[in-house]
Coordinates of C-alpha atoms (C1' of nucleotides) in Angstrom, one line a residue:
Chain A
V358 CA -53.4 21.2 -21.1
T359 CA -53.8 21.1 -17.1
A360 CA -52.5 17.6 -17.1
A361 CA -49.5 18.2 -19.1
G362 CA -48.7 21.3 -17.2
A363 CA -49.1 19.5 -13.9
R364 CA -46.5 17.0 -15.1
A365 CA -44.1 19.6 -16.1
R366 CA -44.7 21.3 -12.8
V367 CA -43.8 18.3 -10.9
R368 CA -40.8 17.9 -13.0
A369 CA -39.6 21.3 -12.2
E370 CA -40.2 20.8 -8.6
L371 CA -38.2 17.7 -8.5
T372 CA -35.5 19.2 -10.4
R373 CA -35.2 21.8 -7.8
E374 CA -35.4 19.5 -5.0
I375 CA -32.4 17.7 -6.4
V376 CA -30.4 20.7 -6.7
E377 CA -31.3 21.8 -3.4
A378 CA -30.3 18.4 -1.9
A379 CA -27.1 18.7 -3.7
R380 CA -26.4 22.0 -2.3
R381 CA -27.1 20.8 1.2
H382 CA -24.7 18.0 0.6
L383 CA -22.2 20.4 -0.8
A384 CA -22.6 22.8 2.0
T385 CA -21.8 20.0 4.7
E386 CA -19.4 17.7 2.8
G387 CA -17.7 20.0 0.3
A388 CA -17.4 19.5 -3.5
A389 CA -15.3 16.3 -3.4
G390 CA -18.0 14.5 -1.2
L391 CA -20.7 15.5 -3.8
S392 CA -22.0 12.6 -5.7
L393 CA -25.1 11.7 -7.6
R394 CA -25.5 8.6 -5.4
A395 CA -25.4 10.8 -2.3
V396 CA -27.9 13.1 -3.6
A397 CA -30.3 10.4 -4.7
R398 CA -30.0 8.8 -1.2
E399 CA -30.9 11.9 0.5
L400 CA -34.0 12.1 -1.5
G401 CA -34.7 8.4 -1.1
M402 CA -34.7 7.6 -4.7
A403 CA -32.6 5.2 -6.8
S404 CA -29.6 6.7 -8.1
S405 CA -30.4 6.0 -11.6
A406 CA -33.6 8.2 -11.2
V407 CA -31.5 11.2 -11.0
Y408 CA -30.6 10.8 -14.7
R409 CA -34.2 11.5 -15.7
Y410 CA -33.3 15.1 -14.5
F411 CA -29.7 15.6 -15.0
A412 CA -27.8 13.8 -17.9
S413 CA -24.5 13.7 -15.9
R414 CA -22.8 14.8 -12.7
D415 CA -21.2 17.6 -14.6
E416 CA -24.6 19.0 -15.5
L417 CA -25.7 18.9 -11.9
L418 CA -22.5 20.6 -11.1
T419 CA -23.2 23.3 -13.5
A420 CA -26.6 24.0 -12.0
L421 CA -24.9 24.4 -8.7
I422 CA -22.2 26.7 -9.8
V423 CA -24.7 28.7 -11.6
D424 CA -26.8 29.0 -8.4
A425 CA -23.8 30.0 -6.3
Y426 CA -22.8 32.7 -8.7
D427 CA -26.4 33.9 -8.8
A428 CA -26.7 33.8 -5.0
I429 CA -23.4 35.9 -4.4
G430 CA -24.7 38.4 -7.0
A431 CA -28.2 38.5 -5.7
A432 CA -26.7 39.1 -2.1
A433 CA -24.4 41.9 -3.2
E434 CA -27.1 43.5 -5.3
A435 CA -29.7 43.2 -2.3
A436 CA -27.3 45.0 0.0
E437 CA -26.4 47.8 -2.6
A438 CA -29.8 48.6 -3.8
P439 CA -31.6 50.3 -0.8
L440 CA -28.7 52.9 -0.6
A441 CA -28.8 56.6 -2.1
R442 CA -27.6 56.5 -5.6
D443 CA -25.1 59.4 -4.8
D444 CA -23.7 57.5 -1.8
L445 CA -21.1 55.9 -3.9
R446 CA -18.7 54.6 -1.3
G447 CA -21.6 53.4 0.7
R448 CA -22.8 51.3 -2.2
W449 CA -19.4 50.1 -2.8
R450 CA -18.9 49.1 0.9
A451 CA -22.3 47.4 1.0
A452 CA -21.6 45.3 -2.0
C453 CA -18.2 44.2 -0.9
R454 CA -19.3 43.5 2.6
A455 CA -22.3 41.2 1.4
T456 CA -20.0 39.4 -0.8
R457 CA -17.8 38.7 2.1
E458 CA -20.7 37.7 4.4
W459 CA -22.1 35.3 1.7
A460 CA -18.8 33.6 1.5
L461 CA -18.5 33.0 5.1
A462 CA -21.9 31.8 5.3
H463 CA -21.4 29.4 2.3
P464 CA -17.8 28.6 2.3
H465 CA -18.2 25.4 0.3
E466 CA -20.2 27.0 -2.4
Y467 CA -17.7 29.7 -2.5
A468 CA -14.8 27.4 -2.8
L469 CA -16.7 25.6 -5.5
V470 CA -16.7 28.8 -7.6
Y471 CA -13.8 30.8 -6.5
G472 CA -11.5 27.9 -5.3
S473 CA -9.6 25.4 -7.5
P474 CA -11.4 24.7 -10.7
V475 CA -13.0 21.3 -10.6
P476 CA -10.9 18.7 -12.4
G477 CA -12.2 17.6 -15.7
Y478 CA -15.0 20.1 -15.7
A479 CA -15.1 23.0 -18.3
A480 CA -17.4 25.9 -17.4
P481 CA -20.2 26.0 -20.0
E482 CA -21.6 29.3 -21.4
A483 CA -24.3 29.3 -18.9
T484 CA -22.0 30.4 -16.1
I485 CA -20.4 33.4 -17.8
G486 CA -23.3 35.9 -17.0
P487 CA -24.0 34.9 -13.3
A488 CA -20.2 34.9 -12.7
A489 CA -19.9 38.5 -13.6
R490 CA -22.7 40.1 -11.4
V491 CA -20.6 41.2 -8.6
G492 CA -18.0 42.6 -10.8
V493 CA -20.6 44.3 -12.9
L494 CA -22.3 45.8 -9.8
L495 CA -19.1 47.4 -8.6
C496 CA -18.6 48.8 -12.0
R497 CA -22.0 50.2 -12.0
V498 CA -21.2 52.3 -8.8
L499 CA -18.1 53.6 -10.5
A500 CA -19.9 54.3 -13.9
D501 CA -22.5 56.3 -11.9
G502 CA -19.8 58.3 -10.2
V503 CA -18.2 59.1 -13.5
A504 CA -21.5 60.1 -15.0
T505 CA -22.4 62.6 -12.2
G506 CA -18.9 63.8 -12.2
T507 CA -18.0 62.7 -8.7
V508 CA -15.4 60.4 -9.8
D509 CA -12.5 61.6 -11.6
P510 CA -11.3 58.9 -14.1
G511 CA -7.8 60.3 -14.0
P512 CA -5.2 61.0 -16.8
E513 CA -6.2 59.3 -20.1
D514 CA -4.1 56.4 -21.0
V515 CA -4.5 53.4 -23.2
D516 CA -4.6 50.2 -21.5
G517 CA -4.3 47.4 -24.2
S518 CA -4.1 44.6 -21.6
L519 CA -8.0 44.4 -21.2
A520 CA -10.6 42.9 -23.6
P521 CA -11.1 45.5 -26.3
D522 CA -14.7 46.1 -25.6
L523 CA -14.7 45.7 -21.9
A524 CA -14.8 49.4 -21.0
E525 CA -17.6 50.1 -23.4
R526 CA -19.5 47.2 -22.0
L527 CA -19.2 48.4 -18.4
G528 CA -19.7 52.0 -19.4
L529 CA -16.4 53.1 -17.8
P530 CA -13.5 55.2 -19.1
P531 CA -10.9 52.9 -20.1
Q532 CA -8.2 54.2 -17.7
L533 CA -10.5 53.2 -14.9
A534 CA -11.4 49.8 -16.2
G535 CA -8.1 48.3 -15.2
R536 CA -8.1 49.7 -11.8
A537 CA -11.8 48.2 -11.4
V538 CA -10.6 44.7 -12.5
L539 CA -7.7 45.0 -10.0
A540 CA -10.1 46.0 -7.3
W541 CA -12.4 42.9 -8.3
S542 CA -9.8 40.3 -8.2
S543 CA -8.3 42.0 -5.0
L544 CA -11.7 41.8 -3.3
F545 CA -11.9 38.0 -3.9
G546 CA -8.3 37.6 -3.2
A547 CA -9.0 38.9 0.4
I548 CA -12.1 36.9 0.9
S549 CA -10.4 33.8 -0.3
F550 CA -7.3 34.4 1.8
E551 CA -9.4 34.5 4.8
L552 CA -11.6 31.7 4.1
F553 CA -8.9 29.4 3.0
G554 CA -6.8 30.1 6.1
H555 CA -3.9 32.1 4.8
T556 CA -4.3 34.9 7.0
H557 CA -4.5 32.7 10.1
N558 CA -1.5 34.0 11.9
V559 CA -1.6 37.4 10.2
V560 CA -5.0 38.9 10.6
A561 CA -6.6 39.0 14.2
D562 CA -9.9 40.6 13.5
H563 CA -10.9 39.6 10.0
A564 CA -14.1 41.7 9.8
A565 CA -12.0 44.9 10.7
H566 CA -9.3 44.1 8.5
F567 CA -11.8 43.6 5.6
D568 CA -13.3 46.9 6.1
Q569 CA -9.9 48.5 5.8
V570 CA -9.3 46.5 2.5
V571 CA -12.6 47.7 1.2
E572 CA -11.6 51.3 1.9
R573 CA -8.3 50.9 0.2
L574 CA -9.9 49.4 -2.8
A575 CA -12.5 52.3 -3.0
D576 CA -9.5 54.6 -2.9
L577 CA -7.9 52.7 -5.7
V578 CA -10.8 53.2 -8.0
R579 CA -10.9 56.9 -7.1
L580 CA -14.1 56.8 -5.2
P581 CA -14.4 60.1 -3.2
Chain B
V929 CA 28.4 3.1 10.3
T930 CA 28.8 3.1 6.7
A931 CA 26.2 0.3 6.2
A932 CA 23.8 1.9 8.5
G933 CA 24.4 5.4 6.8
A934 CA 24.0 3.7 3.3
R935 CA 20.5 2.3 4.4
A936 CA 19.5 5.6 5.7
R937 CA 20.6 7.3 2.4
V938 CA 18.8 4.8 0.4
R939 CA 15.8 5.5 2.4
A940 CA 15.9 9.2 1.9
E941 CA 16.4 8.8 -1.7
L942 CA 13.3 6.8 -2.1
T943 CA 11.3 9.1 -0.1
R944 CA 12.4 12.0 -2.4
E945 CA 11.4 9.7 -5.4
I946 CA 7.9 9.1 -3.9
V947 CA 7.6 12.8 -3.4
E948 CA 8.6 13.6 -7.0
A949 CA 6.4 10.9 -8.6
A950 CA 3.6 12.4 -6.5
R951 CA 4.4 15.8 -7.8
R952 CA 4.6 14.7 -11.3
H953 CA 1.2 13.1 -10.7
L954 CA -0.3 16.2 -9.3
A955 CA 1.1 18.3 -12.1
T956 CA -0.6 16.2 -14.8
E957 CA -3.8 14.9 -13.1
G958 CA -4.5 17.7 -10.5
A959 CA -4.9 17.1 -6.8
A960 CA -8.1 15.1 -7.1
G961 CA -6.3 12.4 -9.2
L962 CA -3.6 12.1 -6.7
S963 CA -3.6 8.6 -5.0
L964 CA -1.0 6.4 -2.9
R965 CA -1.7 3.7 -5.4
A966 CA -1.3 5.9 -8.5
V967 CA 2.1 6.9 -7.1
A968 CA 3.2 3.4 -6.2
R969 CA 2.2 2.1 -9.7
E970 CA 4.4 4.9 -11.3
L971 CA 7.4 3.7 -9.2
G972 CA 6.7 0.1 -10.0
M973 CA 6.1 -1.0 -6.3
A974 CA 3.2 -2.4 -4.4
S975 CA 0.9 0.2 -3.1
S976 CA 1.4 -1.2 0.5
A977 CA 5.1 -0.3 0.4
V978 CA 4.6 3.3 0.2
Y979 CA 3.5 3.0 3.9
R980 CA 7.0 2.3 4.8
Y981 CA 7.7 5.9 3.8
F982 CA 4.5 7.7 4.6
A983 CA 2.1 6.8 7.3
S984 CA -0.9 8.1 5.3
R985 CA -2.1 9.8 2.3
D986 CA -2.3 13.1 4.2
E987 CA 1.4 12.9 5.2
L988 CA 2.3 12.7 1.6
L989 CA 0.1 15.5 0.8
T990 CA 1.7 17.7 3.5
A991 CA 5.1 17.0 1.9
L992 CA 3.7 18.1 -1.4
I993 CA 2.3 21.4 0.1
V994 CA 5.4 22.2 1.9
D995 CA 7.3 21.5 -1.3
A996 CA 5.0 23.8 -3.3
Y997 CA 5.2 26.7 -0.8
D998 CA 9.0 26.4 -0.8
A999 CA 9.3 26.3 -4.6
I1000 CA 7.3 29.4 -4.8
G1001 CA 9.2 31.2 -2.1
A1002 CA 12.4 30.1 -3.7
A1003 CA 11.3 31.4 -7.1
A1004 CA 10.5 34.7 -5.8
E1005 CA 13.6 35.1 -3.8
A1006 CA 15.8 34.1 -6.6
A1007 CA 14.3 36.5 -8.9
E1008 CA 14.7 39.3 -6.2
A1009 CA 18.1 38.5 -4.9
P1010 CA 20.4 39.9 -7.8
L1011 CA 18.7 43.2 -7.9
A1012 CA 20.4 46.4 -6.3
R1013 CA 19.1 46.6 -2.6
D1014 CA 17.9 50.2 -3.1
D1015 CA 15.9 49.3 -6.3
L1016 CA 12.9 48.8 -4.3
R1017 CA 10.4 48.8 -7.0
G1018 CA 12.6 46.6 -9.1
R1019 CA 12.7 44.0 -6.2
W1020 CA 9.0 44.3 -5.6
R1021 CA 8.3 43.7 -9.4
A1022 CA 10.7 40.8 -9.6
A1023 CA 9.3 39.1 -6.7
C1024 CA 5.7 39.4 -7.9
R1025 CA 6.5 38.4 -11.4
A1026 CA 8.4 35.3 -10.5
T1027 CA 5.5 34.3 -8.1
R1028 CA 3.1 34.6 -11.2
E1029 CA 5.4 32.8 -13.6
W1030 CA 5.7 30.0 -11.1
A1031 CA 2.1 29.5 -10.8
L1032 CA 1.6 29.5 -14.5
A1033 CA 4.3 26.9 -14.8
H1034 CA 2.8 24.8 -12.0
P1035 CA -1.0 25.2 -12.1
H1036 CA -1.9 22.3 -10.1
E1037 CA 0.7 22.8 -7.4
Y1038 CA -0.4 26.3 -7.4
A1039 CA -4.1 25.2 -6.9
L1040 CA -3.1 22.8 -4.2
V1041 CA -1.9 25.5 -1.9
Y1042 CA -3.8 28.6 -3.0
G1043 CA -7.2 26.9 -4.3
S1044 CA -9.9 25.3 -2.3
P1045 CA -8.7 23.7 0.9
V1046 CA -8.2 20.0 0.6
P1047 CA -11.5 18.5 2.4
G1048 CA -10.5 16.6 5.5
Y1049 CA -6.9 17.9 5.6
A1050 CA -5.8 20.1 8.2
A1051 CA -2.6 21.9 7.6
P1052 CA -0.1 21.0 10.1
E1053 CA 2.4 23.3 11.7
A1054 CA 5.2 22.4 9.3
T1055 CA 3.3 24.5 6.5
I1056 CA 3.3 27.8 8.3
G1057 CA 6.8 28.9 7.6
P1058 CA 7.0 27.9 3.9
A1059 CA 3.6 29.5 3.3
A1060 CA 4.8 32.9 4.5
R1061 CA 7.9 33.1 2.3
V1062 CA 6.5 35.4 -0.6
G1063 CA 4.7 37.7 2.0
V1064 CA 7.8 38.0 4.1
L1065 CA 9.9 38.8 1.0
L1066 CA 7.4 41.5 -0.1
C1067 CA 7.7 43.0 3.4
R1068 CA 11.3 42.8 3.5
V1069 CA 11.5 45.2 0.5
L1070 CA 9.1 47.6 2.1
A1071 CA 11.2 47.3 5.6
D1072 CA 14.3 48.2 3.6
G1073 CA 12.7 51.2 2.0
V1074 CA 11.5 52.5 5.5
A1075 CA 14.8 51.8 7.0
T1076 CA 16.7 54.0 4.2
G1077 CA 13.9 56.5 4.5
T1078 CA 12.7 55.9 0.8
V1079 CA 9.4 54.7 1.8
D1080 CA 7.2 57.2 3.8
P1081 CA 5.1 55.0 6.2
G1082 CA 2.5 57.6 6.2
P1083 CA 0.4 59.0 9.1
E1084 CA 0.5 57.0 12.3
D1085 CA -2.6 55.2 13.0
V1086 CA -3.5 52.0 15.0
D1087 CA -4.6 49.1 13.1
G1088 CA -6.1 46.7 15.6
S1089 CA -7.1 44.3 13.1
L1090 CA -3.7 42.5 12.6
A1091 CA -2.1 39.9 14.8
P1092 CA -0.5 42.0 17.5
D1093 CA 2.9 41.1 16.9
L1094 CA 2.9 41.0 13.1
A1095 CA 4.3 44.5 12.4
E1096 CA 7.2 43.8 14.7
R1097 CA 7.8 40.4 13.3
L1098 CA 7.9 42.0 9.9
G1099 CA 10.0 44.9 10.9
L1100 CA 7.3 47.3 9.4
P1101 CA 5.7 50.4 11.0
P1102 CA 2.2 49.3 11.9
Q1103 CA 0.5 51.7 9.7
L1104 CA 2.2 49.9 6.7
A1105 CA 1.4 46.4 7.7
G1106 CA -2.2 46.5 6.8
R1107 CA -1.5 47.7 3.5
A1108 CA 1.3 45.1 2.9
V1109 CA -1.2 42.4 3.8
L1110 CA -3.7 43.7 1.4
A1111 CA -1.1 43.9 -1.3
W1112 CA -0.1 40.3 -0.5
S1113 CA -3.7 38.8 -0.7
S1114 CA -4.1 41.1 -3.9
L1115 CA -1.3 39.6 -5.7
F1116 CA -2.4 36.0 -5.2
G1117 CA -6.0 37.3 -6.0
A1118 CA -4.8 38.5 -9.4
I1119 CA -2.8 35.2 -10.1
S1120 CA -5.7 33.1 -9.1
F1121 CA -8.2 35.0 -11.2
E1122 CA -6.0 34.5 -14.2
L1123 CA -5.2 30.7 -13.3
F1124 CA -8.7 29.8 -12.5
G1125 CA -10.3 31.6 -15.5
H1126 CA -12.3 34.4 -13.8
T1127 CA -10.7 36.8 -16.2
H1128 CA -11.4 34.9 -19.4
N1129 CA -13.6 37.4 -21.0
V1130 CA -12.3 40.5 -19.1
V1131 CA -8.5 40.5 -19.6
A1132 CA -7.0 40.0 -23.0
D1133 CA -3.3 40.4 -22.4
H1134 CA -2.6 38.8 -18.9
A1135 CA 0.9 39.6 -18.6
A1136 CA 0.5 43.0 -19.4
H1137 CA -2.3 43.4 -17.0
F1138 CA -0.5 41.7 -14.1
D1139 CA 2.3 44.1 -14.8
Q1140 CA -0.2 46.9 -14.1
V1141 CA -1.5 45.1 -11.2
V1142 CA 2.1 45.1 -9.8
E1143 CA 2.7 48.8 -10.1
R1144 CA -0.6 49.6 -8.5
L1145 CA 0.0 47.3 -5.6
A1146 CA 3.6 48.9 -5.3
D1147 CA 1.8 52.4 -5.3
L1148 CA -0.5 51.0 -2.5
V1149 CA 2.3 50.1 -0.2
R1150 CA 3.9 53.6 -0.9
L1151 CA 7.0 52.4 -2.8
P1152 CA 8.5 55.3 -4.8
Chain C
dT1307 C1' 36.4 -13.6 10.3
dG1308 C1' 32.0 -16.2 10.9
dT1309 C1' 27.8 -17.3 12.8
dA1310 C1' 22.9 -16.4 15.1
dC1311 C1' 19.8 -13.1 15.6
dA1312 C1' 17.2 -8.7 14.7
dT1313 C1' 15.7 -5.2 11.9
dC1314 C1' 13.9 -3.5 7.9
dA1315 C1' 12.0 -3.1 2.9
dG1316 C1' 8.8 -4.8 0.1
dT1317 C1' 5.1 -8.2 -1.5
dG1318 C1' 0.5 -9.6 -2.8
dA1319 C1' -3.8 -10.7 -1.3
dA1320 C1' -7.6 -9.1 0.9
dC1321 C1' -11.2 -5.9 3.2
dG1322 C1' -14.7 -2.8 2.6
dC1323 C1' -16.1 1.2 0.5
dG1324 C1' -18.3 4.5 -2.9
dC1325 C1' -18.5 6.3 -7.4
dG1326 C1' -20.8 7.2 -12.4
dT1327 C1' -23.2 5.1 -15.6
dT1328 C1' -26.2 1.6 -18.2
dC1329 C1' -30.1 -1.3 -19.0
dA1330 C1' -34.3 -3.8 -19.1
dC1331 C1' -38.2 -3.5 -16.3
dT1332 C1' -42.8 -2.0 -14.2
dG1333 C1' -46.4 1.1 -13.2
dA1334 C1' -48.5 5.3 -13.5
dT1335 C1' -49.9 9.2 -15.9
dG1336 C1' -51.3 11.6 -20.0
dT1337 C1' -53.3 11.4 -25.2
dA1338 C1' -56.2 10.5 -29.3
dC1339 C1' -60.1 8.4 -31.0
Chain D
dT284 C1' -67.3 9.1 -21.2
dG285 C1' -64.5 5.0 -22.4
dT286 C1' -61.0 2.4 -24.3
dA287 C1' -56.2 1.5 -26.5
dC288 C1' -52.0 3.3 -26.9
dA289 C1' -47.9 6.0 -25.9
dT290 C1' -45.1 8.6 -23.0
dC291 C1' -42.7 9.1 -18.9
dA292 C1' -40.8 8.6 -13.9
dG293 C1' -38.8 5.6 -11.2
dT294 C1' -36.7 0.9 -9.9
dG295 C1' -33.1 -2.4 -8.9
dA296 C1' -29.4 -5.0 -10.4
dA297 C1' -25.2 -4.8 -12.4
dC298 C1' -20.8 -3.4 -14.7
dG299 C1' -16.2 -2.0 -14.0
dC300 C1' -13.6 0.9 -11.6
dG301 C1' -10.3 2.9 -8.1
dC302 C1' -9.4 4.1 -3.6
dG303 C1' -6.9 3.8 1.4
dT304 C1' -5.5 0.8 4.6
dT305 C1' -4.2 -3.6 6.9
dC306 C1' -1.9 -8.0 7.4
dA307 C1' 0.9 -12.1 7.5
dC308 C1' 4.6 -13.0 4.7
dT309 C1' 9.5 -13.5 2.6
dG310 C1' 14.1 -12.2 1.8
dA311 C1' 17.7 -9.0 2.2
dT312 C1' 20.4 -6.1 4.8
dG313 C1' 22.7 -5.0 9.0
dT314 C1' 24.4 -5.9 14.2
dA315 C1' 26.4 -8.3 18.2
dC316 C1' 29.1 -11.7 20.0

DNA sequence: TGTACATCAGTGAACGCGCGTTCACTGATGTAC
DNA sequence: TGTACATCAGTGAACGCGCGTTCACTGATGTAC
């Protein structure tokens, strides 16, 4: 039992090492420069050995993508968690800023998940949950506000454009769900624009501009 | 004179043909699959011959990027132009929708300019102007509204986060410029989220959701 | 108008590179009696 | 506890591919006298 367990543990460790070497490579070279061979080289093993751990390049890529989504989500959650539950705007701000800071610190990993889709790569089921973490977190702040009556959901109106069970899944009144989705995509739109250089001649102080963006988005979702 | 002119004309034509073959290749294969050799193959010429027209792959890429920006800008402008000048919200809507529609029709070209930066590629000066066309157009709608008094710029406050000459360049009151930049990045954030699959389990009717996004962004910049 | 020369477009072979993936193999590590 | 066997990790060579770029070259097209 111990013996078999030891083998499994070593295997899990090496799997982690491969993913982390791949992440380091991704961080420095970008997604295009990420190859199985380069990862194997960095670990000093034959390129064929990696196939004992990942069946293909795509499978390794999936691991990286899931990790990146999880890291972003974890960063946002960690920043938001310590704040007082009734400090809605503070929680919103903290989550948004942590997301941006993670993106600035890990530009290539950010680009991997929020940039152009990797050609020939179809995201498997496993990425769905992790991809939603930041959005879910933002909606939780909103939902808390609605539950305590601090957030006014606004006039009731039907929004048929969203997935039918979305508002329910998020615990939000339907008329707020659409605005939440907009704020969510706007948050990443602002981060992507900054990171990908579109605001180069437009914004001078990116942190200050982002802070204003966050406030406007908070207004948009009716946070007091 | 005619002879030399003829040579120059032929040269210009073939240059165009190369760019268009590259664009076709980009449209079907994506940016990663775009290579000088593939383009040369499609035109039935030796790969080395392309070097008579473009000094490097990057130079060809620049041509494609400039063309993509220009095409998006032209689409937005063409949709906005025929509307009555005082129909501010109509003009705003038309520009935004045309932008989205162009993106849906040309996903790979869109990803080339609004997705992850191409690794090892530094955007030259030539791309700055074309890249700004949609943003400039949106601001022109706003500026028209301010000029005619239909748009209330809101309370005066200093926004030090933007490039110092930006509001002037755009003909906008400073307190509106920040919101305009946010609306601009939010527009592309929404389009990118749709195109790159992030709203897959979230939005059911993408066109309808986008229409709502556009209205919310129009509200944000204080369009009546 | 005709000829000698210069310019230019396009060719095809080559260089050197890195990639993903497969395959038969060698040892080491574990398992069953 | 000791031995025979099975499982597994890792190797190294190979396949076949496509890429960007260079270079000496051949003809054709233009230019100058």
